[in-house]
Amino acid sequence: MNSAETALFGLPWWQAFVGGICTIAIFSFLYKENPFYRFFEHLYIGIATGIGVMATINTFLWPTVLKPMVGADRIPFPDGTYAEPYNEFYLLYLIPIAFGSLYYFILSRKHNWLAQLVIGFTLGYGGGLAFKATFNEMLPQLEDSFRPLYVAQQGAQSGIDWLATLSNLVFLFTLLTALSYFFFTFRRSEGGPAEKSALAGRWMMMGCFGAFFGATIMARMALLVERLEFLINKWFPLFFA
Amino acid sequence: MDSSARQKDSLAERLERIDRRVVYLLIALALSLPIIFGWKLPPAEMETADSFFRVVDELQPQQGKIVLIASDWGPGTQAENKPQTMIAMEHLMRKRIPFALISITPYAAPFLESMPRDIKEKLEAETPGETWNYGTDWINFGYRPGLIIMIQGLAKASDLHEVLKTDVSGTPLADLSIMDGVHTIRDISMLMEFTGLVSAFNYWVQFFQADGYRPPFVHGCTSITIPEAYIYYVSKQIVGLYEGVAGAAWYETLLTKKYPGRESGTALKINTSLAVAHVVIIALMILGNIGFLVRRGDS
């Protein structure tokens, strides 16, 4: 087999070929629902799940947990001895492994209370972390919301920086009106300032949602262009090069 | 109703109800033509990407300091996140700033291997005689499960060698010169995070800090999460931001200005396709609305 033939049916050729078939199969849904699409959709979900499981085993469970536990991480010498002695303390890993495995009792009607122990533990540490996370994330944003309503020009120029001042005013208006929209604990009088403020808040949020929608379209187009680039530059040349 | 009114009505109706498959075809054409003909439009200037460029450009290589690149994306968002990660990585490699790659997403693993090698090949072809090597210029920690537990573990580690132990291929960190002197979060001079997942980005914001220290943080997001990511930029929780692939395209322009001989990457190409597709979408929206207004006027 010459080099040209190897290139034709070599691994990169097959990778690109199968990639193109998968892409077209998924895009066929745009025309209409069909079994070709359905098959590749299931294939994709299966592969994605398999990769996740294997990546966790290969990059975490085996090298970090199981390998030290069975002593396979030690360097062996030709005479059968090892560079370092076996560390029995790694067997303590069995305790969290056993505790975590209790989750599988969720499948048992009689013993599913054991699974609840794991769920309770998870909720407990999750709650604690969420508490910390909220402060770490929100405090700087809260601090940033205290903005001056008069911004002086920087440097040699004196007077008001109109653009920055206007920007801060818009920010404050949006912040207060959007917050007022979410006051549901008292009755707003019809046509009163609280209702008007809530209405303004709703409009401000609509503007925000519009930005989100525009960004969503852009993101979806970007995903599509990557696939098209693959089809045009890598897949079609398989047949015409 | 006379024939001209009926004709007008049917044209308006057709404008308003263009078959979705025709819309898909037009969009596919709009996105494909710039790729086929190699068109490249100049990208819009972006203050957020300017800031990203500035902080990376001001960074200097220091013994015992590395940049941590959290590449939390997979094939699903590679169209935007891959050009972003590669352009930032290229900037670091050109400046000889060592960096470490890590991911909390398993699907990123193959990209963590291939991206720096692709850039190495490109740079070595561009500057004969110079070499970039694994273990001295970059290191790959691979996919690390555990999400926030892992991120917090890194931030609070008294010795990163103890926490991470080995690189992705099992080489002990002590055997890789890039890790000499790198022991705690304070030895990480910058954190770069690229993702299409808001939650992944949030984890790094929330937990990658210890003892009042958080390295300067820059972020690359997909277009869909720009409005959320912008909040963190305004509040200075991040000091630079790629706004989707458009941000990467502008960064690429800045990098080409600084290194005139460099070959441009994919960000500009994708950005041009997007610009053409946006024009088509806007045109379709206008046509649909004209159809709607004409029909409403008639009725």
Coordinates of C-alpha atoms in Angstrom, one line a residue, chain A residues 29-33 44 47-53 55-56 59-61 63-64 67-68 90 93 125-126 128-130 132-134 136-142 144 147 171 208 211-212 214-230 232-234, chain B residues 20-21 24 27-29 31-33 35-36 46 75-80 106-107 142-145 148-149 152 156 163 165-166 168 202 205-207 209 214 222-228 231-232 234-237 243-246 266 269-271 273-274 277-278 281 285:
Chain A
F29 CA -33.0 17.3 11.9
L30 CA -33.3 20.8 10.5
Y31 CA -35.1 19.3 7.5
K32 CA -37.3 17.0 9.6
E33 CA -37.2 14.4 12.3
Y44 CA -23.6 11.1 20.9
I47 CA -20.3 8.5 23.8
A48 CA -20.4 11.7 25.9
T49 CA -21.4 9.7 29.0
G50 CA -18.7 7.1 28.4
I51 CA -16.0 9.7 28.0
G52 CA -17.1 11.3 31.3
V53 CA -17.0 8.0 33.2
A55 CA -12.0 10.3 32.2
T56 CA -13.0 10.2 35.9
T59 CA -7.5 10.8 35.6
F60 CA -8.8 10.6 39.2
L61 CA -10.0 7.3 40.6
P63 CA -4.1 7.4 39.8
T64 CA -5.2 9.2 42.9
K67 CA -3.4 3.1 42.6
P68 CA -2.0 4.2 45.9
Y90 CA -4.2 4.8 52.0
Y93 CA -9.8 5.9 51.6
Y125 CA -21.5 20.7 52.7
G126 CA -23.2 22.1 49.6
G128 CA -21.9 25.6 53.5
L129 CA -20.0 26.1 50.3
A130 CA -22.9 28.0 48.7
K132 CA -19.3 31.1 51.2
A133 CA -19.7 31.3 47.4
T134 CA -22.4 33.9 47.6
N136 CA -17.2 35.7 47.6
E137 CA -19.1 36.4 44.4
M138 CA -21.7 39.0 45.4
L139 CA -19.8 41.3 47.9
P140 CA -17.5 42.8 45.2
Q141 CA -20.6 43.4 43.0
L142 CA -22.5 45.0 45.9
D144 CA -19.4 48.2 43.0
R147 CA -21.2 54.6 42.5
F171 CA -26.9 52.1 36.3
C208 CA -31.5 43.0 29.3
A211 CA -29.3 41.5 24.9
F212 CA -29.4 37.9 26.1
G214 CA -29.0 38.6 20.7
A215 CA -26.1 37.0 22.4
T216 CA -27.8 33.6 22.1
I217 CA -28.2 34.0 18.3
M218 CA -24.5 34.9 18.0
A219 CA -23.5 31.9 20.1
R220 CA -25.6 29.5 18.1
M221 CA -24.2 30.9 14.8
A222 CA -20.7 30.5 16.1
L223 CA -21.4 26.8 16.9
L224 CA -22.7 26.3 13.4
V225 CA -19.8 28.1 11.7
E226 CA -17.3 25.8 13.3
R227 CA -19.1 22.7 11.9
L228 CA -19.4 24.3 8.5
E229 CA -15.7 25.2 8.6
F230 CA -15.0 21.5 9.3
I232 CA -15.8 22.7 4.0
N233 CA -12.2 22.5 4.8
K234 CA -11.8 19.0 6.1
Chain B
R20 CA -37.8 27.8 8.1
R21 CA -35.7 25.6 5.8
Y24 CA -31.6 27.7 7.5
I27 CA -27.9 31.3 7.1
A28 CA -25.7 28.3 6.1
L29 CA -24.8 30.1 2.9
L31 CA -21.7 31.5 7.1
S32 CA -20.1 29.4 4.4
L33 CA -19.2 32.0 1.8
I35 CA -15.0 30.4 4.7
I36 CA -15.0 29.3 1.1
M46 CA -13.4 45.9 22.2
P75 CA -16.4 20.2 21.5
G76 CA -19.8 21.8 22.1
T77 CA -18.3 25.3 22.4
Q78 CA -15.0 24.9 20.7
A79 CA -16.0 27.3 18.0
E80 CA -15.7 30.2 20.4
P106 CA -13.6 15.8 30.9
Y107 CA -14.3 16.8 27.3
G142 CA -5.4 17.4 32.6
Y143 CA -9.0 17.0 33.7
R144 CA -9.5 17.2 37.4
P145 CA -12.8 16.0 38.8
I148 CA -15.6 23.3 43.7
I149 CA -13.8 20.9 46.0
Q152 CA -10.9 25.2 46.7
K156 CA -6.0 26.5 49.9
V163 CA -2.4 18.2 45.9
K165 CA 1.0 15.1 42.6
T166 CA 1.5 14.4 38.8
V168 CA -1.7 14.3 33.0
N202 CA -18.6 31.1 38.9
V205 CA -14.7 33.3 40.9
Q206 CA -16.1 32.0 44.1
F207 CA -13.4 29.6 45.3
Q209 CA -8.9 32.7 46.4
R214 CA -6.7 36.1 44.2
T222 CA -19.2 32.3 24.7
S223 CA -21.4 34.9 23.2
I224 CA -24.5 33.5 25.0
T225 CA -23.0 34.4 28.4
I226 CA -21.6 37.8 27.6
P227 CA -24.3 39.8 29.5
E228 CA -23.6 37.7 32.6
I231 CA -21.2 42.0 35.4
Y232 CA -17.9 40.6 36.7
V234 CA -17.6 46.0 35.6
S235 CA -17.2 45.0 39.2
K236 CA -13.5 44.3 38.5
Q237 CA -13.7 40.7 39.7
E243 CA -16.7 38.6 24.5
G244 CA -17.2 35.5 22.5
V245 CA -15.2 34.9 19.4
A246 CA -15.5 38.6 18.5
T266 CA -9.4 31.1 13.1
K269 CA -12.5 33.9 9.9
I270 CA -15.3 32.8 12.3
N271 CA -16.0 36.4 13.2
S273 CA -18.8 34.6 8.9
L274 CA -20.8 35.7 11.9
A277 CA -24.8 35.9 9.0
H278 CA -25.9 38.7 11.3
I281 CA -30.7 37.7 10.1
M285 CA -36.2 40.3 10.5

